[in-house]
Coordinates of C-alpha atoms in Angstrom, one line a residue:
M1 CA -10.0 10.6 -10.9
S2 CA -6.9 8.4 -11.4
V3 CA -5.0 7.2 -8.4
A4 CA -1.8 5.3 -8.8
L5 CA -2.0 1.8 -7.4
H6 CA 0.8 1.5 -4.8
H7 CA 3.0 -1.6 -5.0
F8 CA 3.0 -4.4 -2.6
I9 CA 6.6 -4.2 -1.3
I10 CA 8.4 -1.5 0.5
C11 CA 11.6 -1.7 -1.6
T12 CA 9.5 -1.0 -4.7
T13 CA 7.2 1.7 -3.5
V14 CA 9.9 3.7 -1.9
F15 CA 11.0 4.8 -5.4
F16 CA 8.1 4.2 -7.7
A17 CA 4.9 4.8 -5.7
T18 CA 3.4 6.8 -8.5
A19 CA 4.1 7.5 -12.1
T20 CA 5.6 10.9 -11.2
A21 CA 8.0 9.6 -8.5
M22 CA 11.5 11.1 -8.5
V23 CA 14.4 9.2 -10.0
P24 CA 15.8 7.0 -7.2
T25 CA 19.3 7.3 -5.8
P26 CA 21.5 4.6 -7.4
L27 CA 22.6 1.6 -5.4
A28 CA 25.4 2.6 -3.2
A29 CA 26.9 -0.8 -3.2
E30 CA 26.8 -1.3 -6.9
P31 CA 27.7 1.9 -8.8
K32 CA 29.0 -0.1 -11.8
A33 CA 27.4 0.3 -15.3
A34 CA 25.2 -2.5 -16.7
E35 CA 27.2 -5.6 -17.6
T36 CA 26.6 -7.6 -20.8
K37 CA 26.8 -11.4 -20.6
T38 CA 26.7 -13.6 -23.7
S39 CA 27.0 -17.3 -24.0
A40 CA 30.5 -18.6 -24.3
A41 CA 29.5 -20.9 -27.2
K42 CA 30.4 -19.6 -30.6
V43 CA 27.6 -19.4 -33.1
S44 CA 28.1 -20.0 -36.8
E45 CA 26.8 -17.5 -39.3
A46 CA 24.0 -19.9 -40.3
T47 CA 22.7 -20.2 -36.8
T48 CA 20.4 -17.7 -35.1
P49 CA 22.4 -15.7 -32.6
E50 CA 21.8 -16.4 -28.9
P51 CA 20.1 -13.5 -27.1
T52 CA 22.3 -11.0 -25.4
I53 CA 21.3 -10.4 -21.8
V54 CA 22.0 -7.1 -20.2
W55 CA 22.7 -7.5 -16.5
H56 CA 22.0 -4.3 -14.5
T57 CA 23.9 -3.7 -11.3
D58 CA 21.6 -0.9 -10.0
Y59 CA 18.5 -2.3 -8.4
A60 CA 16.5 0.9 -8.7
E61 CA 17.4 1.4 -12.3
A62 CA 16.4 -2.2 -13.2
M63 CA 13.2 -1.9 -11.2
G64 CA 12.2 1.3 -13.0
L65 CA 12.9 -0.2 -16.4
A66 CA 10.8 -3.3 -15.6
E67 CA 7.9 -1.1 -14.4
K68 CA 8.1 1.1 -17.5
Q69 CA 8.2 -1.9 -19.9
H70 CA 5.6 -3.9 -17.9
K71 CA 8.0 -6.8 -17.6
R72 CA 9.1 -9.2 -14.9
M73 CA 12.4 -8.6 -13.2
F74 CA 14.9 -11.4 -12.6
L75 CA 17.4 -10.9 -9.7
F76 CA 20.5 -12.9 -9.1
F77 CA 22.0 -12.4 -5.7
Y78 CA 25.7 -13.6 -5.3
V79 CA 28.2 -13.8 -2.5
G80 CA 31.5 -12.2 -3.6
E81 CA 33.1 -12.5 -7.0
Q82 CA 35.1 -15.6 -6.0
D83 CA 32.3 -17.7 -4.5
K84 CA 32.5 -21.1 -6.2
L85 CA 28.8 -21.9 -5.8
C86 CA 27.7 -18.6 -7.4
Q87 CA 30.4 -19.0 -10.1
S88 CA 29.2 -22.5 -10.9
F89 CA 25.6 -21.2 -11.1
E90 CA 26.5 -18.5 -13.6
R91 CA 28.7 -20.7 -15.7
K92 CA 26.5 -23.8 -15.8
V93 CA 23.0 -22.3 -15.5
L94 CA 22.8 -18.6 -16.4
D95 CA 25.1 -19.0 -19.4
A96 CA 23.1 -21.9 -20.8
A97 CA 21.5 -21.0 -24.1
E98 CA 18.0 -22.2 -23.1
V99 CA 18.1 -20.1 -19.9
E100 CA 19.4 -17.0 -21.7
K101 CA 16.5 -17.5 -24.1
G102 CA 14.0 -17.4 -21.3
L103 CA 15.8 -14.4 -19.6
A104 CA 15.3 -12.4 -22.8
D105 CA 11.8 -11.6 -21.7
Y106 CA 13.0 -10.3 -18.3
V107 CA 14.8 -7.2 -17.0
C108 CA 17.8 -8.8 -15.3
A109 CA 19.8 -7.6 -12.4
R110 CA 23.0 -9.0 -10.7
L111 CA 23.5 -7.9 -7.1
S112 CA 25.7 -8.8 -4.2
V113 CA 23.8 -10.1 -1.2
D114 CA 25.0 -7.0 0.7
A115 CA 23.9 -4.6 -2.1
K116 CA 22.3 -1.5 -0.6
I117 CA 19.7 1.0 -1.7
R118 CA 19.4 4.6 -0.4
V119 CA 16.1 5.2 1.3
K120 CA 15.4 8.7 2.8
G121 CA 19.1 9.4 3.1
K122 CA 19.9 6.0 4.7
E123 CA 21.5 3.0 3.1
V124 CA 19.4 -0.2 3.4
V125 CA 20.5 -3.7 2.4
V126 CA 18.1 -4.9 -0.3
L127 CA 17.8 -8.5 1.1
E128 CA 16.9 -7.2 4.5
N129 CA 13.7 -5.8 3.2
G130 CA 10.7 -7.8 4.3
A131 CA 9.7 -8.4 0.7
F132 CA 12.7 -10.6 0.2
A133 CA 12.2 -12.6 3.4
G134 CA 11.9 -15.8 1.3
M135 CA 15.6 -15.3 0.3
K136 CA 16.7 -15.8 3.9
G137 CA 19.5 -13.4 3.3
R138 CA 21.2 -16.0 1.0
P139 CA 22.4 -16.0 -2.6
G140 CA 19.9 -17.2 -5.1
V141 CA 17.3 -15.9 -7.5
A142 CA 14.1 -13.9 -7.2
V143 CA 11.4 -12.7 -9.6
L144 CA 9.4 -9.5 -9.3
D145 CA 6.3 -9.0 -11.5
Y146 CA 5.4 -5.7 -13.2
T147 CA 3.4 -7.1 -16.1
L148 CA -0.1 -6.2 -15.2
L149 CA -0.8 -2.9 -13.5
G150 CA -3.6 -3.3 -10.9
A151 CA -3.0 -7.0 -10.4
P152 CA -2.5 -8.0 -6.7
Y153 CA 1.0 -9.4 -7.5
H154 CA 2.1 -6.2 -9.3
G155 CA 5.4 -5.0 -7.9
R156 CA 5.6 -8.1 -5.6
V157 CA 8.3 -10.7 -5.2
V158 CA 6.5 -13.6 -6.8
S159 CA 9.3 -16.1 -6.6
A160 CA 12.2 -16.4 -4.0
M161 CA 14.6 -19.2 -4.5
P162 CA 17.7 -19.1 -2.2
F163 CA 20.7 -21.5 -2.7
S164 CA 21.5 -23.9 0.1
D165 CA 25.1 -24.4 1.3
D166 CA 25.7 -27.1 -1.3
H167 CA 23.0 -26.6 -3.8
F168 CA 22.1 -24.2 -6.6
W169 CA 19.2 -24.4 -9.0
S170 CA 19.6 -26.4 -12.2
V171 CA 19.1 -25.4 -15.9
R172 CA 15.9 -27.4 -16.0
Q173 CA 14.5 -25.7 -12.9
M174 CA 15.5 -22.2 -14.2
K175 CA 13.7 -23.0 -17.5
I176 CA 10.6 -24.0 -15.5
L177 CA 10.8 -20.9 -13.3
L178 CA 11.2 -18.5 -16.3
A179 CA 8.2 -20.1 -18.1
L180 CA 5.8 -19.8 -15.2
P181 CA 2.9 -17.5 -15.9
S182 CA 2.2 -14.4 -13.8
G183 CA 0.4 -15.0 -10.6
M184 CA 0.4 -14.9 -6.9
P185 CA 3.5 -16.3 -5.1
E186 CA 1.8 -19.3 -3.6
V187 CA 0.2 -20.3 -6.9
R188 CA 3.6 -20.0 -8.7
S189 CA 5.3 -22.0 -6.0
R190 CA 2.8 -24.8 -6.4
Q191 CA 3.1 -24.7 -10.2
F192 CA 6.9 -24.8 -9.9
A193 CA 6.9 -27.8 -7.6
L194 CA 4.4 -29.7 -9.8
R195 CA 6.3 -29.1 -13.0
C196 CA 9.6 -30.1 -11.4
Q197 CA 8.0 -33.3 -10.1
A198 CA 6.7 -34.1 -13.5
T199 CA 10.0 -33.8 -15.3
A200 CA 12.6 -34.9 -12.6
A201 CA 12.4 -38.6 -12.8
S202 CA 16.0 -39.2 -13.6
D203 CA 17.7 -35.8 -13.1
K204 CA 19.9 -35.1 -10.1
S205 CA 20.8 -31.7 -8.7
P206 CA 24.5 -30.7 -8.2
S207 CA 24.2 -31.7 -4.5
G208 CA 23.2 -35.2 -5.5
K209 CA 19.6 -34.9 -4.3
N210 CA 16.7 -35.5 -6.5
E211 CA 15.4 -32.1 -7.6
S212 CA 11.7 -33.0 -7.2
T213 CA 12.4 -33.5 -3.5
I214 CA 14.1 -30.1 -3.2
A215 CA 11.4 -28.4 -5.1
T216 CA 8.7 -29.9 -2.9
T217 CA 10.4 -29.1 0.4
E218 CA 11.6 -25.6 -0.5
Q219 CA 8.9 -24.3 -2.9
T220 CA 5.6 -25.9 -2.0
P221 CA 3.5 -23.6 0.2
T222 CA 3.3 -24.9 3.8
D223 CA -0.2 -23.4 4.5
S224 CA -3.1 -25.8 4.7
N225 CA -5.7 -23.5 3.0
G226 CA -5.9 -25.8 0.0
T227 CA -5.1 -23.1 -2.6
D228 CA -6.1 -24.2 -6.1
E229 CA -3.5 -23.3 -8.6
N230 CA -6.3 -22.3 -10.9
D231 CA -7.8 -19.8 -8.5
E232 CA -8.2 -16.4 -10.2
P233 CA -6.4 -13.6 -8.4
V234 CA -8.5 -10.7 -7.1
Y235 CA -8.4 -7.7 -9.3
W236 CA -7.6 -4.5 -7.4
L237 CA -8.7 -1.2 -9.0
A238 CA -6.6 1.9 -8.4
D239 CA -9.2 4.7 -9.0
Y240 CA -11.7 5.3 -6.2
A241 CA -14.3 7.0 -8.4
E242 CA -14.1 4.1 -10.9
A243 CA -14.5 1.6 -8.1
V244 CA -17.6 3.3 -6.7
E245 CA -19.2 3.3 -10.2
L246 CA -18.4 -0.3 -10.7
A247 CA -19.7 -1.3 -7.3
Q248 CA -22.9 0.6 -8.0
Q249 CA -23.4 -1.1 -11.4
R250 CA -22.8 -4.6 -10.0
G251 CA -24.7 -4.1 -6.7
K252 CA -21.7 -5.2 -4.7
M253 CA -19.9 -4.1 -1.5
L254 CA -16.9 -1.9 -2.1
L255 CA -13.8 -2.7 -0.2
V256 CA -11.3 0.2 0.1
Y257 CA -7.8 -0.6 1.2
F258 CA -5.9 2.5 2.2
C259 CA -2.2 1.8 1.9
D260 CA 1.1 3.6 1.6
P261 CA 3.7 0.8 1.8
G262 CA 6.7 3.0 1.7
E263 CA 5.5 5.0 4.7
H264 CA 3.7 2.5 6.9
E265 CA 5.3 -0.8 7.9
Y266 CA 1.8 -2.4 8.5
C267 CA 0.8 -2.2 4.9
N268 CA 3.1 -4.9 3.5
R269 CA 2.6 -7.2 6.4
F270 CA -1.2 -6.9 6.2
Q271 CA -1.2 -7.6 2.5
R272 CA 1.2 -10.5 2.9
E273 CA -0.4 -12.2 5.9
T274 CA -4.1 -11.2 5.5
L275 CA -5.2 -10.0 2.1
F276 CA -3.2 -12.6 0.2
D277 CA -4.5 -15.5 2.3
P278 CA -6.2 -18.0 -0.1
K279 CA -9.4 -18.1 1.9
V280 CA -9.6 -14.3 2.1
Q281 CA -8.8 -14.1 -1.7
R282 CA -11.7 -16.3 -2.5
R283 CA -14.1 -14.3 -0.4
L284 CA -12.9 -11.0 -1.9
H285 CA -14.3 -12.1 -5.2
D286 CA -17.7 -11.1 -3.8
Y287 CA -16.5 -7.5 -3.5
V288 CA -15.3 -4.7 -5.7
C289 CA -11.8 -4.0 -4.4
V290 CA -9.8 -0.8 -4.7
Q291 CA -6.4 0.1 -3.2
V292 CA -5.7 3.8 -2.7
S293 CA -3.1 5.9 -1.0
L294 CA -3.7 7.8 2.2
D295 CA -3.8 11.1 0.4
T296 CA -6.4 10.0 -2.3
M297 CA -8.8 12.8 -3.2
M298 CA -12.5 12.5 -3.9
L299 CA -15.2 14.9 -5.2
S300 CA -17.6 15.9 -2.4
E301 CA -20.3 18.6 -2.8
G302 CA -18.4 20.0 -5.8
K303 CA -15.1 20.1 -4.0
Q304 CA -12.0 18.0 -4.0
V305 CA -11.4 16.6 -0.5
K306 CA -9.1 14.0 0.9
L307 CA -11.0 10.7 1.2
L308 CA -9.7 10.0 4.7
D309 CA -10.8 13.4 5.8
H310 CA -14.4 12.9 4.8
P311 CA -16.7 12.6 7.9
S312 CA -17.8 9.1 6.8
M313 CA -14.2 7.9 7.2
R314 CA -13.6 9.5 10.6
E315 CA -13.1 6.1 12.3
M316 CA -10.3 5.2 9.9
L317 CA -8.3 7.6 12.0
G318 CA -6.4 8.8 9.0
R319 CA -4.5 5.5 9.0
P320 CA -3.9 2.6 6.6
G321 CA -6.6 -0.1 6.8
V322 CA -9.9 -1.3 5.3
A323 CA -13.2 0.4 4.8
I324 CA -16.3 -1.1 3.3
V325 CA -19.0 0.9 1.5
D326 CA -22.4 -0.8 1.0
F327 CA -23.7 -0.8 -2.6
A328 CA -25.3 -4.3 -2.2
S329 CA -28.2 -3.2 -0.1
N330 CA -31.4 -1.5 -1.4
D331 CA -32.1 0.0 2.0
P332 CA -31.6 3.8 1.7
R333 CA -30.2 3.8 5.2
L334 CA -27.3 1.6 4.1
R335 CA -26.8 2.0 0.3
G336 CA -23.7 4.1 -0.4
K337 CA -22.8 4.4 3.3
V338 CA -19.5 3.4 4.9
V339 CA -20.5 0.3 7.0
S340 CA -17.1 -0.9 8.2
T341 CA -13.8 0.9 9.1
F342 CA -10.9 -1.1 10.4
P343 CA -7.7 1.0 10.7
L344 CA -4.4 -0.7 11.3
T345 CA -3.0 0.4 14.6
R346 CA -0.3 -0.8 17.1
K347 CA -3.0 -2.2 19.4
L348 CA -5.1 -4.1 16.9
W349 CA -4.3 -6.4 14.1
Y350 CA -6.6 -8.2 11.6
D351 CA -5.3 -11.6 10.7
A352 CA -6.8 -13.8 8.0
Q353 CA -9.4 -15.3 10.3
K354 CA -10.6 -11.8 11.5
M355 CA -10.7 -10.6 7.9
L356 CA -13.0 -13.4 7.1
V357 CA -15.3 -12.3 9.9
I358 CA -15.2 -8.8 8.5
L359 CA -16.1 -10.0 5.0
D360 CA -19.0 -12.1 6.3
L361 CA -20.7 -9.4 8.5
P362 CA -24.4 -9.0 8.0
A363 CA -26.0 -5.9 6.5
G364 CA -26.1 -3.1 9.0
T365 CA -24.8 0.3 9.9
L366 CA -21.1 1.0 10.8
T367 CA -21.8 0.8 14.6
Q368 CA -24.0 -2.3 14.3
R369 CA -21.5 -4.3 12.2
T370 CA -18.5 -3.3 14.3
L371 CA -20.1 -4.5 17.5
I372 CA -21.2 -7.7 15.8
Y373 CA -17.5 -8.1 14.7
A374 CA -16.3 -7.7 18.2
V375 CA -18.7 -10.4 19.4
R376 CA -17.7 -12.9 16.6
I377 CA -13.9 -12.6 17.1
H378 CA -14.0 -13.2 20.9
P379 CA -11.9 -16.3 21.7
D380 CA -14.7 -17.9 23.6
H381 CA -16.8 -18.0 20.4
P382 CA -20.2 -16.7 21.7
R383 CA -23.2 -17.7 19.7
S384 CA -25.5 -14.8 20.1
T385 CA -24.9 -13.6 16.4
E386 CA -25.5 -17.1 14.9
G387 CA -29.2 -16.6 14.7
Q388 CA -31.1 -14.1 12.4
I389 CA -30.3 -10.5 12.6
N390 CA -33.6 -8.6 13.2
D391 CA -34.4 -5.0 12.0
Y392 CA -36.7 -4.4 15.0
L393 CA -34.2 -5.5 17.6
L394 CA -31.5 -3.5 15.8
S395 CA -33.7 -0.4 16.0
E396 CA -34.3 -1.0 19.8
A397 CA -30.6 -1.6 20.4
K398 CA -29.9 1.7 18.6
K399 CA -32.5 3.6 20.6
H400 CA -31.2 2.4 23.9
S401 CA -27.6 3.0 23.0
Q402 CA -28.5 6.6 22.0
H403 CA -30.4 7.0 25.3
Q404 CA -27.4 5.9 27.4
A405 CA -25.1 8.1 25.4
R406 CA -27.4 11.1 25.8
I407 CA -27.6 10.8 29.6
R408 CA -24.0 9.5 29.7
L409 CA -25.0 6.6 32.0
Q410 CA -24.9 2.9 31.3
G411 CA -27.8 0.8 32.5
H412 CA -31.0 -1.0 31.6
H413 CA -33.1 2.1 32.0
N414 CA -36.9 1.6 31.8
W415 CA -36.3 -2.1 31.1
E416 CA -39.5 -3.3 32.7
S417 CA -41.7 -1.4 30.3
R418 CA -39.3 -1.9 27.3
F419 CA -39.2 -5.6 28.0
H420 CA -43.0 -6.0 27.5
Q421 CA -43.0 -3.7 24.5
I422 CA -40.1 -5.5 22.7
S423 CA -41.5 -9.0 23.6
S424 CA -44.8 -8.1 22.1
H425 CA -43.1 -7.6 18.7
L426 CA -41.4 -11.0 18.8
P427 CA -42.7 -14.3 17.4
A428 CA -44.6 -16.5 19.8
G429 CA -42.4 -18.4 22.2
L430 CA -39.7 -15.7 22.3
S431 CA -39.1 -13.1 25.0
A432 CA -36.7 -10.1 25.1
C433 CA -33.3 -10.1 26.7
E434 CA -30.8 -7.2 26.9
V435 CA -27.1 -6.6 27.7
C436 CA -25.4 -3.3 28.1
A437 CA -21.8 -2.1 28.4
E438 CA -19.6 0.9 28.1
S439 CA -16.0 1.5 26.9
W440 CA -13.2 3.5 28.4
P441 CA -13.2 7.2 27.5
G442 CA -11.4 8.2 24.3
E443 CA -11.4 4.8 22.6
Y444 CA -12.2 4.7 18.9
L445 CA -14.9 2.5 17.5
V446 CA -13.3 -0.9 16.9
E447 CA -11.3 -0.7 20.1
A448 CA -14.5 0.4 22.1
A449 CA -16.5 -2.5 20.7
I450 CA -14.0 -5.0 21.7
E451 CA -13.8 -3.5 25.2
C452 CA -17.6 -3.7 25.6
V453 CA -17.6 -7.4 24.7
R454 CA -14.7 -7.9 27.1
C455 CA -16.8 -6.3 29.9
W456 CA -19.7 -8.7 29.1
R457 CA -17.3 -11.6 29.5
F458 CA -16.6 -10.6 33.1
S459 CA -20.2 -10.4 34.0
S460 CA -21.8 -13.9 34.4
G461 CA -25.3 -12.6 33.8
H462 CA -24.4 -10.7 30.7
W463 CA -22.1 -13.4 29.3
S464 CA -24.8 -16.1 29.7
A465 CA -26.9 -14.1 27.2
V466 CA -24.1 -13.1 24.8
R467 CA -22.7 -16.6 24.6
A468 CA -26.1 -18.3 24.1
Y469 CA -27.7 -19.0 20.7
H470 CA -30.8 -16.8 20.1
R471 CA -33.2 -17.0 17.1
L472 CA -33.2 -13.2 16.7
Y473 CA -30.6 -10.6 17.7
G474 CA -29.7 -7.0 17.4
Y475 CA -26.6 -5.0 18.4
D476 CA -25.6 -1.4 18.3
M477 CA -23.5 1.3 20.1
R478 CA -23.3 5.1 20.4
R479 CA -20.7 7.5 21.7
G480 CA -21.6 10.1 24.3
S481 CA -20.3 13.6 24.6
N482 CA -18.0 12.3 27.3
G483 CA -16.0 10.2 24.8
I484 CA -17.5 6.9 26.1
W485 CA -19.2 4.4 23.8
Y486 CA -22.4 2.7 25.1
A487 CA -23.3 -0.7 23.7
T488 CA -26.5 -2.6 23.7
G489 CA -27.4 -6.1 22.6
I490 CA -31.1 -7.3 22.5
F491 CA -32.1 -10.9 21.8
G492 CA -35.3 -12.8 21.2
R493 CA -34.6 -15.9 23.2
S494 CA -36.8 -18.9 23.9
A495 CA -39.3 -18.2 26.7
Y496 CA -39.3 -21.9 27.7

């Protein structure tokens, strides 16, 4: 089953989300035909002619061509036909023979800063799209990459270089930009800065500032995650069935990212702020990753069904977000099972730090891992999950959660007898300790787990157990017929 990998920016996916997408409405602000620019310098018959660059004035048309030809797309945003800064950039930089030579490998587009595209019957300014946030609404240049289908940077703005009030980018800098290899935006920014610094000893920019300083301040990433420019990007598959087969073969966890960027505003933000975080990227190498649309189909019991409609994906709520299927465990209770579901909602958000917690959860069922996640993301940093997760305590937490859900009543029911039974199964020197909580009615899994941990925080007795370090622990939760989730944590704590 082949599923088109949706692109990473709204402005791209609106028109070309799949290979069968309809032809987009032309740019309302730029209805002109493609322009042809050639170098003003005359070439003798004995000289190799300079390349002729076709400058498209329709954003959607240029984007479709770049995608079809698997090329990068070079965008020049200008302010009015009489703007001196933009005129100087065209004359001194874009018309330079060595820059035109580099541009020959790109699909080029020349757009006004107020150029618009038509989306669902409405006109939208291209530069107001979140994908172009790095342009700051200013004239300048940007690069989109369509070279490698399935790459995490496919369809993304991989370079955004706005002009300042008195500065445009030089020929040398454009040559460096055009020669950069494909890659993630933060990696290309670092490479651009380093290459500029290596060659800018005596050059000055048109503003009189040293170009290496400009490159460092405007192009070097400001994050402190220590991204290595040689870090390999995470490869995202686009076919769910293929991803399942690969995860089975490699014995890895399968991370499924449900995403429709053109329809859901959360998708682009989540990718930009979370999935493309360098630390998250490094951790994702331990997973088989696949990005699919919300209407992706799968084969189940001989029938084609929507993946998000499958009972195992119920807690995804039909929304964009992340699900994890366990193909790393040999435990038949876990292997091939959905063990994490984290839908993107208005109430909850998964930043890079929370995503790292998700990616480092221990082996367990969907409910066990979700409650452990809720404990680990609490701002008070409780330590009860820092010890060793224990199968016996997991089973006891599961049984008591089921009991509470069945009778629809929270409590430490039959604790005296259960205490002695559980303690007898623990190593010498440890005794059993239990915490219980319930959610509000109607909350979904992740929301309910966080609510249960919040309840423990407001009970001094419960919180003293949840926040403490224990050698062994087990967590689980179950939903009753009343729509309330009942949570249990059981620990093997020191008896001394």
